[in-house]
Amino acid sequence: MLVTTRSRAAKLGAFVAGAALLLSACGGGGGGNSAVQTGQAFADCDKNPNTCNSAQADQLQQGGDVTFAIEKNVPNWNVTSAEGNVFETGMVTKGILPYTFYATPDLKPVLNKDFVESAELTNPTTIVYKINPKAVWSDGTPLSADDFIYNWKVQNGKDCPDCSPADTSGYDQLTSVVGSDGGKTVTATLAKPFTDWKKLWGSSGAMYPAHLAKQHGDTNTPAGLASSYKWFGTTVPTWTGGPWKISKFVNNQSITEVPNEKYWGEKPRLNSVIFRIITDATQEPTALQNNEVQVIYPQPQVDLINQVKNMPNISSYIGLGLTWEHFDFNLKSPALADKTLRQALFTAVNRKDMIAKTVGQFTNKVEPLNNHNFMPQQQGYKDVVSATGQGSGDIEKAKKMLTDAGYKLANNQLSDPSGKPIPELRIRYTVGNQIRQNECELFAQTAAQLGIKVKVQSTDDLGQTTTSGDYDVIVFAWVSSPFPFGGAKQLWGTGQGSNYGKYSSKQVDDLMEQANAENDQTKAADLLNQADKIMSEDAYVLPLYQKPTFIASSDKIANIRNNSTLDAPVYNMAEWGIRK
């Protein structure tokens, strides 16, 4: 999702095309999952996810530099756009974009009081925000209702048809956004109740400056809005509205951030954080051991974790949170238009075997995930997948489904009911990710037993690959924030920017709309699970497992910790410091 968080998104998005997939927490951030932990810094993180590895100010140096490895370049700087909603982009921009709410390591939404002093639902359809009177952009322009209004217009799917936002949910329900008190009070009115109202202008789709948008397009016309929205994507930010600012960007190499001297809140203690781009995850342990980087947050791989375990003065931690791995079909691929073929392929996938051969090699608590919107630690989680047989690895059942539908298998080649051979499919994964490569190869081996050839192919630009639909099957992960209902619409709703595989079901859309407008959380979860059951039967996305996250850091760095949400370990980057 983020970020493509992740991206996004996602969004603000592992992977991850991180997304602003938004999930509602009720459990701890990985507590009770028997997470693997080495060293001492993260020893308390299972019990105290929000405060582990803490240090008081008098125990920290003033200044110092920290280098944090990220796995993808930043080709698009607009994390609220479908193409820019990538997890690494979300991490890099977290310190420069203002936002209303963010997620802490215990998976809970928390108000960002540096930006908004209060945010209240004054009635079922009215939200009132009080902007911190000290909040200003780095050029001195006050943060105001104008910023709320601009970021609403480019994400509501109506005022700017060509903006292609990663997520319109909630924004498309707002009928007005009005400023008062000199622009420091914002009143947002909804057409109907919105269950996940705290996600609006939150960390999964944070604020871009309206006054700069006006310099790069007329913010009152669709074309002008699109022009400014594109400009934010193609332009490295020299501005900031957070505690950090970008001082240097070297394409495909690094992004350097230094404290924003105009920031009104608590100033960062470090002199700089350098995000070093290392696209080959296998090189990250070496860089950590050589002190070329001091923090890594890679996709967990067996060899990588084993290397880090033996490093002196390095602590590591594996947690489970709001990140989940999945196979997606591209429904615009002609061969995959038939639901029976999709159901058969997913039925043939053996998730337990896949887990055992990948993440199961370094943790024994990962189980097949059976919901697209809730994690097992969350209220609302219900198994909607197992009854379909998908993910069971039942090859014979898959074959029978195909033959019953008129497909024929001869000479290791499957033909459709008209006698036309099923063409070779392409399954794609993020370059350098060995676990994903293994998952793709296992998928290809399974498909071969059904007479379907699958070519395994990597991509070095997940955001572009997903938004352009340049795949038949793809594996990645969504990284989430703690709201489920708007996130569901973002990912599965007809025409949504993050619905990369172009799934469409009026029945699912209607149920999600009802869930989004239901203030009773139990009823909302039931409606969303009804929608999920239908989508599961349609075999569009197969959840694989709740994805472990892995952080390793120098013991010298205090106040850094795992955060298995879209907000990632950088959620509190201003608090990081080097121990004396």
XYZ file of C-alpha atoms in Angstrom:
580
model
C 0.000 0.000 0.000
C 1.162 1.835 0.919
C 1.427 1.710 1.113
C 1.277 -0.348 -2.927
C 1.881 0.919 1.734
C 1.980 -0.795 -0.479
C 1.011 -0.774 -1.222
C 0.206 2.282 0.528
C -0.256 0.813 0.183
C 0.171 0.443 1.205
C -0.530 0.152 0.825
C 0.844 2.300 2.262
C 3.070 -2.507 0.576
C 5.811 -6.727 2.379
C 6.109 -6.949 -0.926
C 4.139 -5.531 -1.279
C 2.108 -3.313 -3.224
C 1.145 -1.871 -0.041
C -2.299 -0.753 0.287
C -4.542 1.177 2.461
C -6.249 -2.054 3.300
C -7.685 -1.167 6.636
C -8.237 -3.655 9.391
C -9.902 -3.314 12.778
C -7.815 -4.548 15.664
C -8.889 -6.359 18.775
C -5.748 -8.270 19.684
C -2.146 -7.506 20.420
C 0.457 -6.934 17.771
C 1.631 -10.489 17.431
C 1.354 -11.396 21.111
C 1.045 -15.135 21.632
C 2.362 -16.043 18.215
C 5.639 -17.508 19.495
C 7.533 -14.982 17.432
C 11.198 -15.661 16.950
C 13.395 -13.160 18.755
C 17.170 -12.943 19.069
C 19.345 -10.559 21.045
C 18.011 -8.394 23.861
C 16.573 -5.242 22.291
C 13.271 -6.842 21.264
C 12.963 -9.303 24.139
C 9.868 -7.585 25.512
C 8.082 -7.001 22.216
C 5.571 -9.842 22.482
C 4.278 -8.579 25.826
C 4.755 -4.848 25.265
C 4.676 -4.194 21.509
C 4.312 -0.412 21.839
C 7.116 0.224 24.337
C 9.734 -2.485 23.877
C 13.310 -1.356 23.151
C 12.597 2.019 24.762
C 15.202 4.369 26.190
C 14.903 7.662 28.041
C 16.331 10.869 26.589
C 19.267 10.952 29.015
C 20.350 7.522 27.739
C 20.595 8.721 24.135
C 23.113 10.670 22.113
C 22.065 13.879 20.424
C 22.509 13.364 16.704
C 23.863 10.399 14.816
C 22.811 8.710 11.597
C 20.849 5.525 10.926
C 20.699 3.702 7.606
C 17.559 1.641 6.959
C 17.465 -0.848 4.093
C 14.418 -0.833 1.805
C 13.822 -3.271 -1.030
C 12.360 -1.052 -3.750
C 13.130 2.187 -5.494
C 10.584 5.007 -5.427
C 9.431 5.614 -9.019
C 6.230 7.408 -7.925
C 6.060 9.757 -4.911
C 2.282 9.978 -4.630
C 1.472 7.257 -2.118
C -2.285 7.927 -2.411
C -2.255 7.007 -6.109
C -2.795 3.452 -7.331
C 0.684 3.332 -8.860
C 2.483 5.042 -5.992
C 0.733 3.061 -3.263
C 3.741 0.850 -2.533
C 4.914 -0.108 0.947
C 8.435 1.281 0.590
C 7.076 4.593 -0.704
C 4.792 4.680 2.320
C 7.753 4.189 4.651
C 9.852 6.861 2.973
C 7.028 9.422 3.004
C 5.758 8.630 6.514
C 7.920 11.326 8.071
C 6.951 14.088 5.640
C 3.183 13.661 5.195
C 0.670 14.831 7.824
C -2.098 12.362 8.714
C -5.023 12.142 11.134
C -4.678 8.599 12.538
C -1.915 5.987 12.426
C -1.490 2.411 13.650
C 0.682 1.426 16.597
C 2.374 -2.000 16.945
C -0.605 -3.345 18.928
C -2.667 -2.784 15.750
C -4.742 0.066 17.232
C -5.596 3.390 15.540
C -4.168 6.416 17.360
C -4.833 10.115 16.754
C -1.835 12.067 15.449
C -2.091 15.030 17.813
C 0.847 16.815 16.235
C -1.424 17.360 13.233
C -4.981 17.318 14.619
C -5.681 18.066 18.263
C -9.027 16.276 18.026
C -11.185 14.320 15.603
C -14.730 13.579 16.697
C -17.775 11.948 15.185
C -20.296 14.503 16.432
C -23.217 12.597 14.899
C -23.385 9.513 12.662
C -22.571 11.548 9.545
C -20.462 14.485 10.754
C -16.770 14.504 11.639
C -15.117 17.584 13.124
C -11.317 17.973 13.072
C -9.401 20.607 15.015
C -6.058 21.196 13.316
C -3.106 21.941 15.586
C -2.764 25.765 15.349
C 1.037 25.406 15.131
C 0.930 23.025 12.152
C 2.587 24.469 9.046
C 4.131 23.217 5.836
C 7.877 23.726 5.610
C 7.468 26.913 3.542
C 5.417 28.449 6.355
C 1.977 27.896 4.818
C -0.426 26.801 7.557
C -1.932 23.355 7.333
C -5.613 24.026 6.851
C -8.995 22.882 5.605
C -7.706 23.526 2.073
C -5.451 20.488 2.456
C -8.368 18.323 3.589
C -10.468 19.553 0.670
C -7.779 18.978 -1.970
C -6.941 15.483 -0.737
C -10.663 14.670 -0.645
C -11.199 15.830 -4.223
C -8.380 13.748 -5.690
C -9.455 10.612 -3.818
C -13.253 10.646 -4.057
C -13.385 9.269 -7.597
C -15.750 12.041 -8.725
C -14.000 15.405 -8.830
C -10.971 13.941 -10.601
C -11.875 10.949 -12.800
C -8.296 10.727 -14.124
C -6.522 10.737 -10.755
C -6.627 6.925 -10.225
C -6.384 6.997 -6.425
C -5.473 3.814 -4.581
C -8.560 4.126 -2.403
C -11.818 6.060 -2.721
C -13.677 4.416 0.164
C -15.050 6.933 2.607
C -13.963 9.856 0.454
C -16.678 8.943 -2.031
C -19.254 9.137 0.775
C -18.346 12.675 1.797
C -20.835 15.266 0.558
C -18.904 18.282 1.804
C -15.664 19.293 3.505
C -15.810 22.795 4.956
C -13.306 24.926 6.839
C -13.937 27.443 9.625
C -11.931 29.226 12.334
C -9.475 30.470 9.732
C -9.228 27.010 8.189
C -8.174 25.331 11.438
C -11.510 23.556 11.991
C -12.692 21.097 9.377
C -16.225 19.743 9.212
C -16.644 16.692 6.989
C -20.187 15.553 6.220
C -20.989 12.024 5.069
C -23.966 10.994 2.951
C -24.441 8.062 5.309
C -22.554 6.594 8.279
C -19.050 5.331 7.475
C -17.887 2.580 9.801
C -14.173 3.276 9.299
C -14.302 7.070 9.488
C -10.938 7.159 11.276
C -9.220 6.061 8.073
C -10.054 9.341 6.317
C -6.903 11.421 5.712
C -5.074 8.820 7.831
C -1.604 7.393 7.448
C -2.723 5.022 4.695
C -3.513 7.977 2.432
C -1.895 11.022 3.968
C -1.945 14.719 3.053
C -0.356 16.443 0.079
C -0.160 20.271 0.192
C -3.069 22.068 -1.480
C -1.141 25.302 -1.970
C 1.490 23.506 -4.063
C -1.239 21.666 -5.939
C -2.660 25.047 -6.977
C 0.703 25.964 -8.499
C 0.616 22.854 -10.693
C -3.025 22.722 -11.724
C -6.377 24.373 -11.203
C -7.724 22.574 -8.145
C -11.300 23.427 -9.129
C -11.328 21.489 -12.412
C -10.865 17.767 -13.162
C -7.951 18.454 -15.510
C -6.233 20.729 -13.026
C -6.632 18.265 -10.202
C -5.206 15.487 -12.378
C -2.259 17.682 -13.335
C -1.314 18.414 -9.725
C -1.919 14.812 -8.678
C 0.458 13.636 -11.384
C 3.009 16.274 -10.372
C 3.087 14.926 -6.824
C 3.851 11.499 -8.265
C 6.682 12.557 -10.548
C 8.351 15.128 -8.295
C 10.694 14.349 -5.411
C 9.268 16.295 -2.440
C 11.316 19.306 -1.402
C 8.461 20.241 0.935
C 7.331 18.549 4.134
C 4.563 18.689 6.708
C 6.155 16.264 9.147
C 9.189 15.969 11.425
C 11.468 14.966 8.535
C 12.344 16.318 5.111
C 14.044 14.718 2.135
C 17.473 16.252 1.617
C 18.772 13.952 -1.118
C 17.444 11.340 -3.514
C 19.791 9.203 -5.586
C 17.666 7.164 -7.978
C 17.884 3.420 -7.314
C 20.357 4.048 -4.489
C 19.119 6.019 -1.497
C 16.840 8.616 0.053
C 18.276 10.781 2.817
C 15.996 12.462 5.345
C 16.996 15.079 7.892
C 14.980 16.861 10.589
C 12.504 19.512 9.442
C 13.643 22.659 11.227
C 10.161 24.158 10.768
C 8.452 21.265 12.551
C 6.288 22.426 15.431
C 6.260 19.150 17.390
C 9.058 17.224 19.055
C 12.139 17.352 16.849
C 13.909 14.163 15.761
C 16.962 13.253 17.792
C 18.958 11.790 14.907
C 20.839 13.899 12.367
C 19.579 11.763 9.499
C 17.914 8.557 8.410
C 19.136 7.178 5.108
C 16.889 4.731 3.278
C 19.294 2.615 1.261
C 17.740 0.736 -1.629
C 18.850 -2.910 -1.709
C 16.622 -4.758 -4.161
C 18.354 -8.085 -3.587
C 17.268 -9.140 -0.108
C 20.076 -11.675 0.137
C 22.522 -8.760 0.347
C 20.851 -7.184 3.370
C 22.468 -9.376 6.075
C 25.903 -8.615 4.648
C 25.162 -4.899 4.651
C 23.935 -5.175 8.256
C 26.976 -7.138 9.390
C 29.322 -4.634 7.712
C 27.476 -1.716 9.354
C 26.575 -0.334 5.928
C 23.002 -0.357 7.228
C 21.861 -0.537 10.846
C 18.268 -1.674 10.267
C 16.738 -4.164 7.860
C 13.041 -4.952 7.443
C 13.083 -7.512 4.637
C 10.689 -10.140 3.472
C 11.648 -12.932 5.877
C 13.643 -15.665 4.142
C 15.052 -18.778 5.790
C 18.718 -18.209 4.924
C 18.474 -14.517 5.675
C 17.036 -15.067 9.161
C 19.608 -17.743 9.953
C 22.438 -15.394 8.955
C 21.170 -12.608 11.188
C 20.691 -14.884 14.208
C 24.428 -15.304 14.625
C 25.422 -11.643 14.347
C 26.839 -10.000 17.486
C 25.246 -6.776 18.729
C 22.218 -7.287 16.470
C 18.698 -8.022 17.706
C 15.919 -9.437 15.548
C 12.234 -10.167 15.889
C 9.514 -11.974 13.939
C 5.935 -10.862 14.422
C 2.512 -11.338 12.919
C 0.173 -8.479 12.212
C -1.876 -7.015 9.407
C 0.219 -8.253 6.505
C -1.008 -11.194 4.447
C 0.271 -13.115 1.444
C -2.003 -14.086 -1.437
C -2.294 -15.316 -5.017
C -4.333 -13.072 -7.340
C -5.792 -13.844 -10.741
C -6.061 -11.219 -13.476
C -9.682 -11.576 -14.523
C -8.942 -9.737 -17.766
C -6.790 -12.687 -18.815
C -9.012 -14.576 -21.322
C -8.097 -18.030 -20.007
C -9.035 -17.023 -16.453
C -12.455 -15.615 -17.310
C -14.011 -18.986 -16.478
C -14.732 -19.360 -12.762
C -14.442 -23.156 -12.852
C -10.854 -22.982 -14.099
C -9.964 -20.499 -11.377
C -11.638 -22.621 -8.717
C -9.777 -25.711 -9.900
C -6.392 -23.972 -9.847
C -6.940 -22.625 -6.338
C -8.254 -26.013 -5.162
C -5.066 -27.656 -6.409
C -2.878 -25.233 -4.415
C -1.721 -26.870 -1.192
C -1.326 -24.020 1.274
C -0.126 -26.142 4.184
C 2.606 -27.649 2.035
C 3.500 -24.205 0.688
C 3.809 -22.814 4.211
C 5.956 -25.778 5.303
C 8.343 -25.189 2.396
C 8.592 -21.416 2.886
C 7.837 -19.441 6.073
C 7.287 -22.633 8.068
C 11.021 -23.151 8.020
C 11.564 -20.317 10.491
C 8.307 -20.188 12.479
C 5.825 -22.915 13.373
C 2.798 -20.735 14.113
C 1.804 -19.680 10.595
C -1.431 -21.291 9.418
C -3.461 -20.964 6.214
C -5.435 -17.719 6.245
C -9.147 -18.100 5.579
C -10.421 -14.547 5.302
C -9.663 -11.626 2.992
C -10.421 -8.808 5.433
C -9.803 -9.868 9.033
C -6.750 -11.402 10.645
C -7.112 -14.232 13.219
C -6.350 -11.872 16.132
C -9.223 -9.622 15.154
C -12.858 -9.564 16.122
C -14.833 -10.485 13.021
C -12.466 -13.162 11.739
C -14.395 -16.070 10.210
C -13.288 -18.918 7.968
C -14.905 -18.258 4.577
C -12.400 -20.187 2.454
C -12.138 -23.775 3.715
C -15.672 -24.733 2.655
C -14.761 -23.934 -0.972
C -11.922 -26.470 -0.940
C -9.556 -23.833 -2.241
C -6.028 -24.086 -0.886
C -6.561 -27.716 0.099
C -4.190 -29.251 -2.452
C -6.871 -31.687 -3.645
C -5.626 -32.384 -7.170
C -8.222 -35.071 -7.913
C -11.078 -32.807 -6.880
C -9.651 -30.050 -9.094
C -9.457 -32.416 -12.058
C -13.038 -33.573 -11.520
C -14.256 -29.969 -11.399
C -12.662 -29.400 -14.795
C -13.885 -32.604 -16.461
C -17.400 -32.059 -15.099
C -17.338 -28.637 -16.783
C -16.255 -30.122 -20.123
C -12.505 -29.541 -19.970
C -10.292 -32.318 -21.369
C -6.770 -33.326 -20.331
C -4.638 -35.134 -22.920
C -0.851 -35.340 -23.269
C -0.379 -33.031 -20.263
C -2.373 -30.287 -21.986
C -5.724 -29.007 -20.742
C -8.259 -27.881 -23.337
C -11.407 -25.891 -22.672
C -14.883 -27.245 -23.503
C -14.590 -25.919 -27.061
C -11.377 -27.903 -27.560
C -9.057 -24.872 -27.420
C -5.822 -25.496 -25.449
C -5.415 -23.379 -22.322
C -2.526 -21.023 -23.125
C 0.567 -20.682 -20.983
C -0.011 -18.404 -18.002
C 2.510 -16.061 -16.390
C 2.827 -15.883 -12.611
C 4.874 -12.969 -11.274
C 6.657 -12.087 -8.032
C 8.935 -9.362 -6.720
C 12.518 -9.797 -7.906
C 14.929 -11.017 -5.237
C 12.226 -12.535 -3.032
C 13.127 -16.209 -2.717
C 10.013 -17.199 -0.780
C 7.769 -15.663 -3.423
C 9.776 -17.342 -6.156
C 9.315 -20.665 -4.369
C 5.590 -20.015 -4.024
C 5.336 -19.310 -7.735
C 7.281 -22.430 -8.638
C 5.029 -24.531 -6.397
C 1.994 -22.973 -8.079
C 3.450 -23.804 -11.499
C 4.142 -27.410 -10.474
C 0.577 -27.765 -9.232
C -0.918 -26.244 -12.371
C 1.155 -28.626 -14.495
C -0.693 -31.540 -12.884
C -3.883 -30.050 -14.324
C -2.324 -29.695 -17.771
C -1.708 -25.942 -17.507
C 1.728 -24.506 -18.241
C 2.762 -21.603 -16.024
C 5.839 -19.447 -16.596
C 7.433 -17.959 -13.472
C 8.579 -14.380 -14.054
C 9.870 -11.696 -11.676
C 9.146 -7.964 -11.687
C 11.269 -5.097 -10.389
C 8.319 -2.666 -10.306
C 5.386 -4.211 -8.508
C 3.286 -1.051 -8.604
C 3.556 -0.739 -12.368
C 3.011 -4.460 -12.905
C -0.175 -4.556 -10.862
C -1.693 -1.307 -12.120
C -1.012 -2.224 -15.757
C -2.319 -5.773 -15.298
C 0.889 -7.231 -16.730
C 0.331 -10.702 -15.282
C -2.053 -13.655 -15.301
C -1.338 -14.675 -11.707
C 0.651 -12.720 -9.151
C 1.764 -13.171 -5.551
C 2.311 -10.286 -3.161
C 1.080 -9.102 0.226
C -1.218 -6.384 1.430
C 0.081 -4.345 4.340
C -2.798 -2.944 6.300
C -3.955 -0.308 8.692
C -6.438 -1.124 11.419
C -9.764 -0.624 9.621
C -11.383 -3.473 7.671
C -14.436 -2.050 5.974
C -13.152 0.758 3.793
C -10.147 -1.391 2.960
C -12.397 -4.142 1.640
C -14.049 -1.740 -0.773
C -10.662 -0.463 -1.897
C -9.440 -3.942 -2.807
C -12.579 -5.743 -3.998
C -14.958 -2.980 -5.092
C -15.839 -2.656 -8.766
C -13.579 -0.117 -10.454
C -11.421 0.597 -7.409
C -7.815 1.587 -8.103
C -6.321 -1.202 -5.999
C -8.629 -3.854 -7.462
C -5.860 -4.753 -9.891
C -7.391 -8.002 -11.148
C -10.675 -6.231 -12.068
C -13.021 -8.284 -9.912
C -16.642 -7.150 -10.087
C -19.724 -8.410 -8.269
C -22.782 -6.263 -7.642
C -23.789 -8.488 -4.746
C -20.375 -8.086 -3.124
C -20.401 -4.330 -3.778
C -23.818 -3.986 -2.154
C -22.850 -5.981 0.934
C -19.645 -3.986 1.350
C -21.611 -0.742 1.060
C -23.944 -1.936 3.804
C -20.985 -2.938 5.992
C -19.390 0.462 5.440
C -22.520 2.245 6.671
C -23.192 0.097 9.739
C -22.233 1.587 13.098
C -22.741 -1.757 14.854
C -19.345 -3.428 14.432
C -20.754 -6.953 14.843
C -23.356 -6.413 12.136
C -20.747 -4.750 9.931
C -18.420 -7.742 10.271
C -21.242 -10.154 9.440
C -22.093 -8.222 6.266
C -18.452 -8.092 5.222
C -18.059 -11.825 5.791
C -21.142 -12.461 3.661
C -19.459 -10.523 0.857
C -16.208 -12.386 1.468
C -17.936 -15.763 1.188
C -19.230 -14.853 -2.273
C -15.832 -13.539 -3.375
C -14.114 -16.665 -2.085
C -16.431 -18.823 -4.167
C -15.641 -16.643 -7.190
C -11.951 -17.595 -6.804
C -10.392 -14.214 -7.448
C -7.842 -14.042 -4.622
C -6.587 -16.959 -2.528
C -5.312 -15.902 0.924
C -2.203 -17.904 1.736
C -1.152 -16.919 5.255
C -0.693 -14.121 7.718
C 2.736 -12.995 6.665
C 5.506 -12.828 9.250
C 7.404 -9.584 9.429
C 11.080 -9.515 10.325
C 13.114 -6.672 11.737
C 16.799 -6.738 12.620
C 18.570 -3.768 14.108
C 21.764 -2.701 15.769
C 21.467 -2.866 19.547
C 22.686 0.728 19.623
C 19.399 2.033 18.208
C 16.690 2.693 20.784
C 12.935 3.172 20.356
C 12.814 1.273 17.090
C 10.483 -1.747 17.042
C 8.369 -3.941 14.823
C 5.031 -2.624 13.564
C 3.275 -5.206 11.385
C 0.906 -2.698 9.803
C 1.079 -0.250 6.939
C 2.833 2.188 9.271
C 5.828 -0.132 9.723
C 8.746 0.477 12.133
C 9.094 4.057 10.823
C 5.811 5.041 12.527
C 7.855 6.653 15.346
C 11.050 7.496 13.460
C 11.346 10.885 15.196
C 11.828 9.034 18.510
C 14.729 6.888 17.327
C 18.048 7.516 18.947
C 21.514 6.039 19.430
C 22.361 4.798 22.900
C 25.281 6.439 24.667
